[in-house]
């Protein structure tokens, strides 16, 4: 065989070897790509499954937190969002929007409680309480929601007003979410005779009225109110003032008297079974204001011609729109 033929065969073998090596290299790269793609698909699927699981868990939690919308017994008004106190046929209605964590609400309740209870017991005034959760949104926590739910549970037991007053006379600092603990709310229920029962505890611990509270807060947010407390007498704002007059216990009584002129008083009904009429003085800290079956009408806050008692300092409303922490 000539040297030229031998060189041609060697070159052909080399080209064949090079082609085979190239094919093996391509196959290896293709296999690597396929394996990598498979890994990416598996990881992607795992991520999708994780997101679905997380969303499902979140959804279940949200559903559990919201639950069915159950209004407390005897709630009234639009969507049954108001808890009433006082005679149903009273000639005037005081509408109060408040938050159990709101210090301005506590100042209003603790300062005006004797006057409001006196007007309720004499059949002059019916109060409709609407509950909001502004502080939870502003500062975090769940005390506004849980306390409002517990108040709804007390309403189921016919003891809303007594428990309502206890919550305000024992209100923690605004930044202290003590009412976010069910144990604290149950402990305070012991200050209301007959309230701390198995039914009340179950209602509190299960958040029976949470959805109702949430809907009430939504109504507040959508109502165009400036903050809590929002107080209206027969639909007219009276807090912190009515027209040019600053609110005070004496002025509130005067405004109700003027609104009721020529109208018969309602049939006074006890808001708390077995209670006595409220005395015109603030209860001691931690003690509910007791009232119920009307007794002889107490003396007015001031006698005609006498100097009126000093009005409490103006109470600033808590801003209605959620605010970020400084």
PDB file of C-alpha atoms in Angstrom:
ATOM      1  CA  UNK A   1       0.000   0.000   0.000  1.00  0.00           C
ATOM      2  CA  UNK A   2       1.338   3.367  -0.932  1.00  0.00           C
ATOM      3  CA  UNK A   3       2.251   5.934   1.632  1.00  0.00           C
ATOM      4  CA  UNK A   4      -0.433   8.233   0.221  1.00  0.00           C
ATOM      5  CA  UNK A   5      -3.220   5.655   0.798  1.00  0.00           C
ATOM      6  CA  UNK A   6      -2.061   4.988   4.338  1.00  0.00           C
ATOM      7  CA  UNK A   7      -2.162   8.704   5.092  1.00  0.00           C
ATOM      8  CA  UNK A   8      -5.727   8.969   3.691  1.00  0.00           C
ATOM      9  CA  UNK A   9      -7.000   6.076   5.847  1.00  0.00           C
ATOM     10  CA  UNK A  10      -5.406   7.548   8.962  1.00  0.00           C
ATOM     11  CA  UNK A  11      -7.034  10.885   8.276  1.00  0.00           C
ATOM     12  CA  UNK A  12     -10.420   9.209   7.756  1.00  0.00           C
ATOM     13  CA  UNK A  13     -10.089   7.315  11.055  1.00  0.00           C
ATOM     14  CA  UNK A  14      -9.202  10.518  12.857  1.00  0.00           C
ATOM     15  CA  UNK A  15     -12.203  12.315  11.355  1.00  0.00           C
ATOM     16  CA  UNK A  16     -14.446   9.410  12.417  1.00  0.00           C
ATOM     17  CA  UNK A  17     -13.049   9.489  15.944  1.00  0.00           C
ATOM     18  CA  UNK A  18     -13.523  13.231  16.120  1.00  0.00           C
ATOM     19  CA  UNK A  19     -17.151  12.888  14.955  1.00  0.00           C
ATOM     20  CA  UNK A  20     -17.862  10.206  17.530  1.00  0.00           C
ATOM     21  CA  UNK A  21     -16.324  12.382  20.251  1.00  0.00           C
ATOM     22  CA  UNK A  22     -18.421  15.333  19.109  1.00  0.00           C
ATOM     23  CA  UNK A  23     -21.595  13.201  19.229  1.00  0.00           C
ATOM     24  CA  UNK A  24     -20.715  11.918  22.704  1.00  0.00           C
ATOM     25  CA  UNK A  25     -20.113  15.481  23.841  1.00  0.00           C
ATOM     26  CA  UNK A  26     -23.457  16.652  22.426  1.00  0.00           C
ATOM     27  CA  UNK A  27     -25.233  13.715  24.043  1.00  0.00           C
ATOM     28  CA  UNK A  28     -23.618  14.542  27.371  1.00  0.00           C
ATOM     29  CA  UNK A  29     -24.647  18.184  27.147  1.00  0.00           C
ATOM     30  CA  UNK A  30     -28.174  17.216  26.105  1.00  0.00           C
ATOM     31  CA  UNK A  31     -28.426  14.793  29.026  1.00  0.00           C
ATOM     32  CA  UNK A  32     -27.189  17.491  31.408  1.00  0.00           C
ATOM     33  CA  UNK A  33     -29.774  19.942  30.070  1.00  0.00           C
ATOM     34  CA  UNK A  34     -32.560  17.390  30.426  1.00  0.00           C
ATOM     35  CA  UNK A  35     -31.556  16.527  33.995  1.00  0.00           C
ATOM     36  CA  UNK A  36     -31.234  20.213  34.900  1.00  0.00           C
ATOM     37  CA  UNK A  37     -34.609  20.952  33.364  1.00  0.00           C
ATOM     38  CA  UNK A  38     -36.134  18.088  35.295  1.00  0.00           C
ATOM     39  CA  UNK A  39     -34.645  19.417  38.535  1.00  0.00           C
ATOM     40  CA  UNK A  40     -35.986  22.902  37.797  1.00  0.00           C
ATOM     41  CA  UNK A  41     -39.429  21.462  37.076  1.00  0.00           C
ATOM     42  CA  UNK A  42     -39.398  19.480  40.319  1.00  0.00           C
ATOM     43  CA  UNK A  43     -38.294  22.517  42.310  1.00  0.00           C
ATOM     44  CA  UNK A  44     -40.860  24.667  40.552  1.00  0.00           C
ATOM     45  CA  UNK A  45     -43.589  22.154  41.295  1.00  0.00           C
ATOM     46  CA  UNK A  46     -42.501  21.988  44.914  1.00  0.00           C
ATOM     47  CA  UNK A  47     -42.630  25.774  45.114  1.00  0.00           C
ATOM     48  CA  UNK A  48     -46.101  25.846  43.583  1.00  0.00           C
ATOM     49  CA  UNK A  49     -47.275  23.153  45.989  1.00  0.00           C
ATOM     50  CA  UNK A  50     -45.746  25.149  48.855  1.00  0.00           C
ATOM     51  CA  UNK A  51     -47.554  28.318  47.781  1.00  0.00           C
ATOM     52  CA  UNK A  52     -50.840  26.453  47.431  1.00  0.00           C
ATOM     53  CA  UNK A  53     -50.371  24.883  50.847  1.00  0.00           C
ATOM     54  CA  UNK A  54     -49.505  28.236  52.388  1.00  0.00           C
ATOM     55  CA  UNK A  55     -52.497  29.917  50.785  1.00  0.00           C
ATOM     56  CA  UNK A  56     -54.746  27.094  51.881  1.00  0.00           C
ATOM     57  CA  UNK A  57     -53.452  27.334  55.426  1.00  0.00           C
ATOM     58  CA  UNK A  58     -53.824  31.111  55.380  1.00  0.00           C
ATOM     59  CA  UNK A  59     -57.321  30.808  53.973  1.00  0.00           C
ATOM     60  CA  UNK A  60     -58.307  28.264  56.588  1.00  0.00           C
ATOM     61  CA  UNK A  61     -56.953  30.496  59.317  1.00  0.00           C
ATOM     62  CA  UNK A  62     -58.786  33.520  57.942  1.00  0.00           C
ATOM     63  CA  UNK A  63     -61.989  31.564  57.621  1.00  0.00           C
ATOM     64  CA  UNK A  64     -61.598  30.264  61.157  1.00  0.00           C
ATOM     65  CA  UNK A  65     -60.944  33.803  62.445  1.00  0.00           C
ATOM     66  CA  UNK A  66     -63.912  35.238  60.598  1.00  0.00           C
ATOM     67  CA  UNK A  67     -66.401  32.402  60.895  1.00  0.00           C
ATOM     68  CA  UNK A  68     -70.135  32.858  60.504  1.00  0.00           C
ATOM     69  CA  UNK A  69     -71.515  36.304  61.286  1.00  0.00           C
ATOM     70  CA  UNK A  70     -73.386  35.933  64.571  1.00  0.00           C
ATOM     71  CA  UNK A  71     -74.828  39.091  66.091  1.00  0.00           C
ATOM     72  CA  UNK A  72     -75.286  39.163  69.884  1.00  0.00           C
ATOM     73  CA  UNK A  73     -78.750  38.523  71.241  1.00  0.00           C
ATOM     74  CA  UNK A  74     -80.984  41.586  71.007  1.00  0.00           C
ATOM     75  CA  UNK A  75     -78.699  43.528  68.637  1.00  0.00           C
ATOM     76  CA  UNK A  76     -80.633  45.947  66.452  1.00  0.00           C
ATOM     77  CA  UNK A  77     -80.339  48.565  63.724  1.00  0.00           C
ATOM     78  CA  UNK A  78     -78.888  48.172  60.250  1.00  0.00           C
ATOM     79  CA  UNK A  79     -77.285  44.722  59.934  1.00  0.00           C
ATOM     80  CA  UNK A  80     -77.924  44.248  63.683  1.00  0.00           C
ATOM     81  CA  UNK A  81     -74.725  46.135  64.523  1.00  0.00           C
ATOM     82  CA  UNK A  82     -76.032  48.133  67.514  1.00  0.00           C
ATOM     83  CA  UNK A  83     -76.348  46.924  71.102  1.00  0.00           C
ATOM     84  CA  UNK A  84     -79.236  48.827  72.727  1.00  0.00           C
ATOM     85  CA  UNK A  85     -79.514  49.987  76.327  1.00  0.00           C
ATOM     86  CA  UNK A  86     -82.595  51.657  77.797  1.00  0.00           C
ATOM     87  CA  UNK A  87     -86.297  51.788  76.981  1.00  0.00           C
ATOM     88  CA  UNK A  88     -87.112  50.870  73.396  1.00  0.00           C
ATOM     89  CA  UNK A  89     -89.704  53.666  73.249  1.00  0.00           C
ATOM     90  CA  UNK A  90     -87.501  56.396  74.740  1.00  0.00           C
ATOM     91  CA  UNK A  91     -88.061  59.664  72.839  1.00  0.00           C
ATOM     92  CA  UNK A  92     -84.350  60.239  72.167  1.00  0.00           C
ATOM     93  CA  UNK A  93     -81.503  58.009  71.014  1.00  0.00           C
ATOM     94  CA  UNK A  94     -77.824  58.440  71.737  1.00  0.00           C
ATOM     95  CA  UNK A  95     -75.607  56.652  69.203  1.00  0.00           C
ATOM     96  CA  UNK A  96     -72.094  55.879  70.440  1.00  0.00           C
ATOM     97  CA  UNK A  97     -69.234  54.472  68.349  1.00  0.00           C
ATOM     98  CA  UNK A  98     -66.327  53.398  70.518  1.00  0.00           C
ATOM     99  CA  UNK A  99     -63.307  51.127  70.958  1.00  0.00           C
ATOM    100  CA  UNK A 100     -62.543  49.404  74.273  1.00  0.00           C
ATOM    101  CA  UNK A 101     -58.822  50.208  73.881  1.00  0.00           C
ATOM    102  CA  UNK A 102     -59.485  53.882  73.100  1.00  0.00           C
ATOM    103  CA  UNK A 103     -58.502  56.179  76.032  1.00  0.00           C
ATOM    104  CA  UNK A 104     -60.761  58.992  74.769  1.00  0.00           C
ATOM    105  CA  UNK A 105     -63.682  56.546  74.841  1.00  0.00           C
ATOM    106  CA  UNK A 106     -62.844  55.621  78.438  1.00  0.00           C
ATOM    107  CA  UNK A 107     -62.686  59.316  79.379  1.00  0.00           C
ATOM    108  CA  UNK A 108     -66.124  59.860  77.833  1.00  0.00           C
ATOM    109  CA  UNK A 109     -67.685  56.769  79.406  1.00  0.00           C
ATOM    110  CA  UNK A 110     -66.216  57.283  82.855  1.00  0.00           C
ATOM    111  CA  UNK A 111     -67.080  60.991  82.861  1.00  0.00           C
ATOM    112  CA  UNK A 112     -70.625  60.778  81.481  1.00  0.00           C
ATOM    113  CA  UNK A 113     -71.706  57.390  82.837  1.00  0.00           C
ATOM    114  CA  UNK A 114     -73.883  58.642  85.745  1.00  0.00           C
ATOM    115  CA  UNK A 115     -75.720  61.142  83.531  1.00  0.00           C
ATOM    116  CA  UNK A 116     -76.316  58.659  80.730  1.00  0.00           C
ATOM    117  CA  UNK A 117     -77.538  55.964  83.119  1.00  0.00           C
ATOM    118  CA  UNK A 118     -79.856  58.466  84.820  1.00  0.00           C
ATOM    119  CA  UNK A 119     -81.376  59.410  81.463  1.00  0.00           C
ATOM    120  CA  UNK A 120     -81.721  55.738  80.525  1.00  0.00           C
ATOM    121  CA  UNK A 121     -83.385  54.800  83.792  1.00  0.00           C
ATOM    122  CA  UNK A 122     -85.875  57.663  83.603  1.00  0.00           C
ATOM    123  CA  UNK A 123     -86.948  56.607  80.103  1.00  0.00           C
ATOM    124  CA  UNK A 124     -85.564  59.762  78.481  1.00  0.00           C
ATOM    125  CA  UNK A 125     -82.809  58.134  76.467  1.00  0.00           C
ATOM    126  CA  UNK A 126     -82.006  54.948  74.605  1.00  0.00           C
ATOM    127  CA  UNK A 127     -78.338  54.320  73.803  1.00  0.00           C
ATOM    128  CA  UNK A 128     -77.127  52.301  70.837  1.00  0.00           C
ATOM    129  CA  UNK A 129     -73.535  51.129  71.171  1.00  0.00           C
ATOM    130  CA  UNK A 130     -71.469  50.360  68.053  1.00  0.00           C
ATOM    131  CA  UNK A 131     -68.046  48.774  68.537  1.00  0.00           C
ATOM    132  CA  UNK A 132     -64.904  49.513  66.515  1.00  0.00           C
ATOM    133  CA  UNK A 133     -61.332  48.190  66.434  1.00  0.00           C
ATOM    134  CA  UNK A 134     -59.269  51.265  65.552  1.00  0.00           C
ATOM    135  CA  UNK A 135     -56.482  50.714  68.073  1.00  0.00           C
ATOM    136  CA  UNK A 136     -55.801  47.195  66.807  1.00  0.00           C
ATOM    137  CA  UNK A 137     -55.233  48.674  63.351  1.00  0.00           C
ATOM    138  CA  UNK A 138     -53.206  51.634  64.613  1.00  0.00           C
ATOM    139  CA  UNK A 139     -50.983  49.935  67.171  1.00  0.00           C
ATOM    140  CA  UNK A 140     -51.331  46.240  66.413  1.00  0.00           C
ATOM    141  CA  UNK A 141     -52.713  43.548  68.680  1.00  0.00           C
ATOM    142  CA  UNK A 142     -56.220  42.166  69.062  1.00  0.00           C
ATOM    143  CA  UNK A 143     -57.528  43.729  72.279  1.00  0.00           C
ATOM    144  CA  UNK A 144     -60.145  45.887  70.560  1.00  0.00           C
ATOM    145  CA  UNK A 145     -61.543  42.896  68.699  1.00  0.00           C
ATOM    146  CA  UNK A 146     -61.448  40.460  71.610  1.00  0.00           C
ATOM    147  CA  UNK A 147     -62.915  42.924  74.106  1.00  0.00           C
ATOM    148  CA  UNK A 148     -65.741  43.774  71.704  1.00  0.00           C
ATOM    149  CA  UNK A 149     -66.415  40.077  71.171  1.00  0.00           C
ATOM    150  CA  UNK A 150     -66.479  39.543  74.936  1.00  0.00           C
ATOM    151  CA  UNK A 151     -68.929  42.437  75.274  1.00  0.00           C
ATOM    152  CA  UNK A 152     -71.112  40.692  72.697  1.00  0.00           C
ATOM    153  CA  UNK A 153     -70.891  37.532  74.787  1.00  0.00           C
ATOM    154  CA  UNK A 154     -71.981  39.544  77.827  1.00  0.00           C
ATOM    155  CA  UNK A 155     -74.931  40.831  75.781  1.00  0.00           C
ATOM    156  CA  UNK A 156     -75.927  37.211  75.119  1.00  0.00           C
ATOM    157  CA  UNK A 157     -76.049  36.783  78.890  1.00  0.00           C
ATOM    158  CA  UNK A 158     -78.083  39.987  79.385  1.00  0.00           C
ATOM    159  CA  UNK A 159     -75.178  41.724  81.113  1.00  0.00           C
ATOM    160  CA  UNK A 160     -73.668  43.911  78.396  1.00  0.00           C
ATOM    161  CA  UNK A 161     -73.850  47.253  80.175  1.00  0.00           C
ATOM    162  CA  UNK A 162     -72.323  46.028  83.440  1.00  0.00           C
ATOM    163  CA  UNK A 163     -69.445  44.391  81.586  1.00  0.00           C
ATOM    164  CA  UNK A 164     -69.094  47.383  79.240  1.00  0.00           C
ATOM    165  CA  UNK A 165     -68.611  49.626  82.272  1.00  0.00           C
ATOM    166  CA  UNK A 166     -66.118  47.219  83.847  1.00  0.00           C
ATOM    167  CA  UNK A 167     -64.006  47.204  80.680  1.00  0.00           C
ATOM    168  CA  UNK A 168     -63.791  50.985  80.705  1.00  0.00           C
ATOM    169  CA  UNK A 169     -63.103  51.384  84.420  1.00  0.00           C
ATOM    170  CA  UNK A 170     -60.290  48.814  84.094  1.00  0.00           C
ATOM    171  CA  UNK A 171     -58.961  49.874  80.694  1.00  0.00           C
ATOM    172  CA  UNK A 172     -55.192  49.305  80.306  1.00  0.00           C
ATOM    173  CA  UNK A 173     -52.872  51.807  78.674  1.00  0.00           C
ATOM    174  CA  UNK A 174     -53.480  52.260  74.958  1.00  0.00           C
ATOM    175  CA  UNK A 175     -50.176  50.584  74.088  1.00  0.00           C
ATOM    176  CA  UNK A 176     -50.844  47.643  76.423  1.00  0.00           C
ATOM    177  CA  UNK A 177     -52.771  44.955  74.553  1.00  0.00           C
ATOM    178  CA  UNK A 178     -53.977  43.327  77.777  1.00  0.00           C
ATOM    179  CA  UNK A 179     -57.467  42.866  76.313  1.00  0.00           C
ATOM    180  CA  UNK A 180     -55.886  40.712  73.629  1.00  0.00           C
ATOM    181  CA  UNK A 181     -55.755  37.934  76.240  1.00  0.00           C
ATOM    182  CA  UNK A 182     -58.985  36.020  76.773  1.00  0.00           C
ATOM    183  CA  UNK A 183     -57.932  35.168  80.329  1.00  0.00           C
ATOM    184  CA  UNK A 184     -57.929  38.874  81.209  1.00  0.00           C
ATOM    185  CA  UNK A 185     -61.404  39.378  79.742  1.00  0.00           C
ATOM    186  CA  UNK A 186     -62.722  36.371  81.655  1.00  0.00           C
ATOM    187  CA  UNK A 187     -61.063  37.612  84.841  1.00  0.00           C
ATOM    188  CA  UNK A 188     -62.872  40.958  84.500  1.00  0.00           C
ATOM    189  CA  UNK A 189     -66.167  39.135  83.953  1.00  0.00           C
ATOM    190  CA  UNK A 190     -65.919  38.026  87.574  1.00  0.00           C
ATOM    191  CA  UNK A 191     -66.664  41.630  88.549  1.00  0.00           C
ATOM    192  CA  UNK A 192     -70.157  41.218  87.045  1.00  0.00           C
ATOM    193  CA  UNK A 193     -72.272  38.882  89.177  1.00  0.00           C
ATOM    194  CA  UNK A 194     -73.386  35.807  87.262  1.00  0.00           C
ATOM    195  CA  UNK A 195     -71.446  36.541  84.055  1.00  0.00           C
ATOM    196  CA  UNK A 196     -68.481  34.194  84.449  1.00  0.00           C
ATOM    197  CA  UNK A 197     -70.168  31.023  83.227  1.00  0.00           C
ATOM    198  CA  UNK A 198     -69.138  28.155  80.972  1.00  0.00           C
ATOM    199  CA  UNK A 199     -71.242  29.630  78.155  1.00  0.00           C
ATOM    200  CA  UNK A 200     -69.580  33.038  78.482  1.00  0.00           C
ATOM    201  CA  UNK A 201     -66.087  31.524  78.569  1.00  0.00           C
ATOM    202  CA  UNK A 202     -66.775  29.405  75.509  1.00  0.00           C
ATOM    203  CA  UNK A 203     -68.151  32.426  73.650  1.00  0.00           C
ATOM    204  CA  UNK A 204     -65.051  34.468  74.492  1.00  0.00           C
ATOM    205  CA  UNK A 205     -62.517  31.755  73.730  1.00  0.00           C
ATOM    206  CA  UNK A 206     -64.107  30.781  70.414  1.00  0.00           C
ATOM    207  CA  UNK A 207     -64.511  34.378  69.248  1.00  0.00           C
ATOM    208  CA  UNK A 208     -68.198  33.781  68.587  1.00  0.00           C
ATOM    209  CA  UNK A 209     -68.917  37.385  67.588  1.00  0.00           C
ATOM    210  CA  UNK A 210     -65.602  38.257  65.896  1.00  0.00           C
ATOM    211  CA  UNK A 211     -67.165  38.528  62.440  1.00  0.00           C
ATOM    212  CA  UNK A 212     -69.900  40.757  63.812  1.00  0.00           C
ATOM    213  CA  UNK A 213     -67.279  43.033  65.398  1.00  0.00           C
ATOM    214  CA  UNK A 214     -65.361  43.176  62.117  1.00  0.00           C
ATOM    215  CA  UNK A 215     -68.511  44.151  60.243  1.00  0.00           C
ATOM    216  CA  UNK A 216     -69.258  46.822  62.837  1.00  0.00           C
ATOM    217  CA  UNK A 217     -65.766  48.266  62.390  1.00  0.00           C
ATOM    218  CA  UNK A 218     -66.211  48.220  58.607  1.00  0.00           C
ATOM    219  CA  UNK A 219     -69.424  50.193  59.051  1.00  0.00           C
ATOM    220  CA  UNK A 220     -67.523  52.725  61.148  1.00  0.00           C
ATOM    221  CA  UNK A 221     -64.753  53.074  58.574  1.00  0.00           C
ATOM    222  CA  UNK A 222     -67.308  53.519  55.799  1.00  0.00           C
ATOM    223  CA  UNK A 223     -69.407  55.966  57.804  1.00  0.00           C
ATOM    224  CA  UNK A 224     -67.175  58.997  57.334  1.00  0.00           C
ATOM    225  CA  UNK A 225     -66.637  59.434  61.088  1.00  0.00           C
ATOM    226  CA  UNK A 226     -63.587  61.350  62.299  1.00  0.00           C
ATOM    227  CA  UNK A 227     -62.675  59.154  65.267  1.00  0.00           C
ATOM    228  CA  UNK A 228     -63.759  57.491  68.479  1.00  0.00           C
ATOM    229  CA  UNK A 229     -65.767  58.188  70.433  1.00  0.00           C
ATOM    230  CA  UNK A 230     -68.340  59.398  67.936  1.00  0.00           C
ATOM    231  CA  UNK A 231     -71.461  60.464  69.804  1.00  0.00           C
ATOM    232  CA  UNK A 232     -74.728  61.525  68.157  1.00  0.00           C
ATOM    233  CA  UNK A 233     -77.990  62.616  69.753  1.00  0.00           C
ATOM    234  CA  UNK A 234     -80.892  61.797  67.425  1.00  0.00           C
ATOM    235  CA  UNK A 235     -78.437  61.737  64.529  1.00  0.00           C
ATOM    236  CA  UNK A 236     -76.725  65.054  65.372  1.00  0.00           C
ATOM    237  CA  UNK A 237     -73.099  65.074  66.497  1.00  0.00           C
ATOM    238  CA  UNK A 238     -72.691  66.230  70.106  1.00  0.00           C
ATOM    239  CA  UNK A 239     -69.066  65.273  70.738  1.00  0.00           C
ATOM    240  CA  UNK A 240     -66.952  67.207  71.456  1.00  0.00           C
ATOM    241  CA  UNK A 241     -69.631  69.859  71.052  1.00  0.00           C
ATOM    242  CA  UNK A 242     -73.104  70.538  69.736  1.00  0.00           C
ATOM    243  CA  UNK A 243     -73.135  73.713  67.696  1.00  0.00           C
ATOM    244  CA  UNK A 244     -71.197  76.224  69.751  1.00  0.00           C
ATOM    245  CA  UNK A 245     -71.777  74.464  73.102  1.00  0.00           C
ATOM    246  CA  UNK A 246     -69.122  72.183  74.575  1.00  0.00           C
ATOM    247  CA  UNK A 247     -70.367  68.810  75.732  1.00  0.00           C
ATOM    248  CA  UNK A 248     -70.646  68.318  79.496  1.00  0.00           C
ATOM    249  CA  UNK A 249     -72.906  66.172  81.678  1.00  0.00           C
ATOM    250  CA  UNK A 250     -75.114  69.197  82.360  1.00  0.00           C
ATOM    251  CA  UNK A 251     -75.297  70.131  78.680  1.00  0.00           C
ATOM    252  CA  UNK A 252     -76.029  66.575  77.607  1.00  0.00           C
ATOM    253  CA  UNK A 253     -78.934  66.454  80.037  1.00  0.00           C
ATOM    254  CA  UNK A 254     -80.128  69.850  78.778  1.00  0.00           C
ATOM    255  CA  UNK A 255     -79.942  68.756  75.136  1.00  0.00           C
ATOM    256  CA  UNK A 256     -81.923  65.608  75.848  1.00  0.00           C
ATOM    257  CA  UNK A 257     -84.535  67.594  77.776  1.00  0.00           C
ATOM    258  CA  UNK A 258     -84.888  70.044  74.886  1.00  0.00           C
ATOM    259  CA  UNK A 259     -85.172  67.221  72.342  1.00  0.00           C
ATOM    260  CA  UNK A 260     -87.823  65.473  74.451  1.00  0.00           C
ATOM    261  CA  UNK A 261     -89.964  68.546  75.096  1.00  0.00           C
ATOM    262  CA  UNK A 262     -93.631  67.649  74.718  1.00  0.00           C
ATOM    263  CA  UNK A 263     -92.864  63.926  74.397  1.00  0.00           C
ATOM    264  CA  UNK A 264     -93.665  61.186  76.867  1.00  0.00           C
ATOM    265  CA  UNK A 265     -90.859  59.291  78.516  1.00  0.00           C
ATOM    266  CA  UNK A 266     -90.343  55.717  77.457  1.00  0.00           C
ATOM    267  CA  UNK A 267     -91.199  52.767  79.626  1.00  0.00           C
ATOM    268  CA  UNK A 268     -88.012  52.420  81.601  1.00  0.00           C
ATOM    269  CA  UNK A 269     -86.769  48.854  81.615  1.00  0.00           C
ATOM    270  CA  UNK A 270     -83.833  47.545  83.622  1.00  0.00           C
ATOM    271  CA  UNK A 271     -80.746  47.173  81.487  1.00  0.00           C
ATOM    272  CA  UNK A 272     -79.288  44.920  84.118  1.00  0.00           C
ATOM    273  CA  UNK A 273     -81.506  42.459  86.015  1.00  0.00           C
ATOM    274  CA  UNK A 274     -81.828  43.036  89.725  1.00  0.00           C
ATOM    275  CA  UNK A 275     -79.872  46.275  89.805  1.00  0.00           C
ATOM    276  CA  UNK A 276     -80.562  49.472  91.682  1.00  0.00           C
ATOM    277  CA  UNK A 277     -80.775  52.893  90.126  1.00  0.00           C
ATOM    278  CA  UNK A 278     -77.474  54.552  89.447  1.00  0.00           C
ATOM    279  CA  UNK A 279     -76.293  57.214  91.823  1.00  0.00           C
ATOM    280  CA  UNK A 280     -75.131  60.500  90.290  1.00  0.00           C
ATOM    281  CA  UNK A 281     -71.490  59.870  91.072  1.00  0.00           C
ATOM    282  CA  UNK A 282     -68.688  57.935  89.405  1.00  0.00           C
ATOM    283  CA  UNK A 283     -68.212  54.343  90.605  1.00  0.00           C
ATOM    284  CA  UNK A 284     -64.935  53.339  92.210  1.00  0.00           C
ATOM    285  CA  UNK A 285     -62.278  52.023  89.859  1.00  0.00           C
ATOM    286  CA  UNK A 286     -62.984  48.439  88.873  1.00  0.00           C
ATOM    287  CA  UNK A 287     -66.608  48.485  89.977  1.00  0.00           C
ATOM    288  CA  UNK A 288     -69.477  48.515  87.484  1.00  0.00           C
ATOM    289  CA  UNK A 289     -72.101  51.194  87.666  1.00  0.00           C
ATOM    290  CA  UNK A 290     -75.236  49.383  88.846  1.00  0.00           C
ATOM    291  CA  UNK A 291     -78.616  50.531  87.680  1.00  0.00           C
ATOM    292  CA  UNK A 292     -81.936  49.025  86.734  1.00  0.00           C
ATOM    293  CA  UNK A 293     -85.441  49.497  88.068  1.00  0.00           C
ATOM    294  CA  UNK A 294     -86.058  53.250  88.403  1.00  0.00           C
ATOM    295  CA  UNK A 295     -86.099  54.742  91.889  1.00  0.00           C
ATOM    296  CA  UNK A 296     -87.135  58.265  92.881  1.00  0.00           C
ATOM    297  CA  UNK A 297     -85.536  60.666  90.450  1.00  0.00           C
ATOM    298  CA  UNK A 298     -82.197  61.938  91.816  1.00  0.00           C
ATOM    299  CA  UNK A 299     -81.528  65.628  92.190  1.00  0.00           C
ATOM    300  CA  UNK A 300     -80.244  67.318  89.046  1.00  0.00           C
ATOM    301  CA  UNK A 301     -76.531  68.019  88.679  1.00  0.00           C
ATOM    302  CA  UNK A 302     -77.178  71.632  89.691  1.00  0.00           C
ATOM    303  CA  UNK A 303     -80.155  73.545  91.038  1.00  0.00           C
ATOM    304  CA  UNK A 304     -81.592  76.517  89.131  1.00  0.00           C
ATOM    305  CA  UNK A 305     -79.700  79.648  90.040  1.00  0.00           C
ATOM    306  CA  UNK A 306     -76.798  77.739  91.520  1.00  0.00           C
ATOM    307  CA  UNK A 307     -73.378  77.632  89.955  1.00  0.00           C
ATOM    308  CA  UNK A 308     -73.114  74.545  87.760  1.00  0.00           C
ATOM    309  CA  UNK A 309     -70.574  71.909  88.555  1.00  0.00           C
ATOM    310  CA  UNK A 310     -67.321  72.258  86.702  1.00  0.00           C
ATOM    311  CA  UNK A 311     -67.484  70.453  83.370  1.00  0.00           C
ATOM    312  CA  UNK A 312     -64.835  67.827  82.650  1.00  0.00           C
ATOM    313  CA  UNK A 313     -61.949  68.809  80.441  1.00  0.00           C
ATOM    314  CA  UNK A 314     -62.594  68.326  76.718  1.00  0.00           C
ATOM    315  CA  UNK A 315     -61.843  64.798  75.571  1.00  0.00           C
ATOM    316  CA  UNK A 316     -60.033  64.491  72.226  1.00  0.00           C
ATOM    317  CA  UNK A 317     -61.399  61.874  69.888  1.00  0.00           C
ATOM    318  CA  UNK A 318     -59.171  59.050  68.771  1.00  0.00           C
ATOM    319  CA  UNK A 319     -58.432  59.441  65.038  1.00  0.00           C
ATOM    320  CA  UNK A 320     -60.697  57.263  62.947  1.00  0.00           C
ATOM    321  CA  UNK A 321     -58.282  56.456  60.131  1.00  0.00           C
ATOM    322  CA  UNK A 322     -55.546  53.890  60.944  1.00  0.00           C
ATOM    323  CA  UNK A 323     -52.246  55.690  61.502  1.00  0.00           C
ATOM    324  CA  UNK A 324     -48.721  54.216  61.243  1.00  0.00           C
ATOM    325  CA  UNK A 325     -46.600  54.041  64.348  1.00  0.00           C
ATOM    326  CA  UNK A 326     -44.079  56.940  64.659  1.00  0.00           C
TER     327      UNK A 326
END
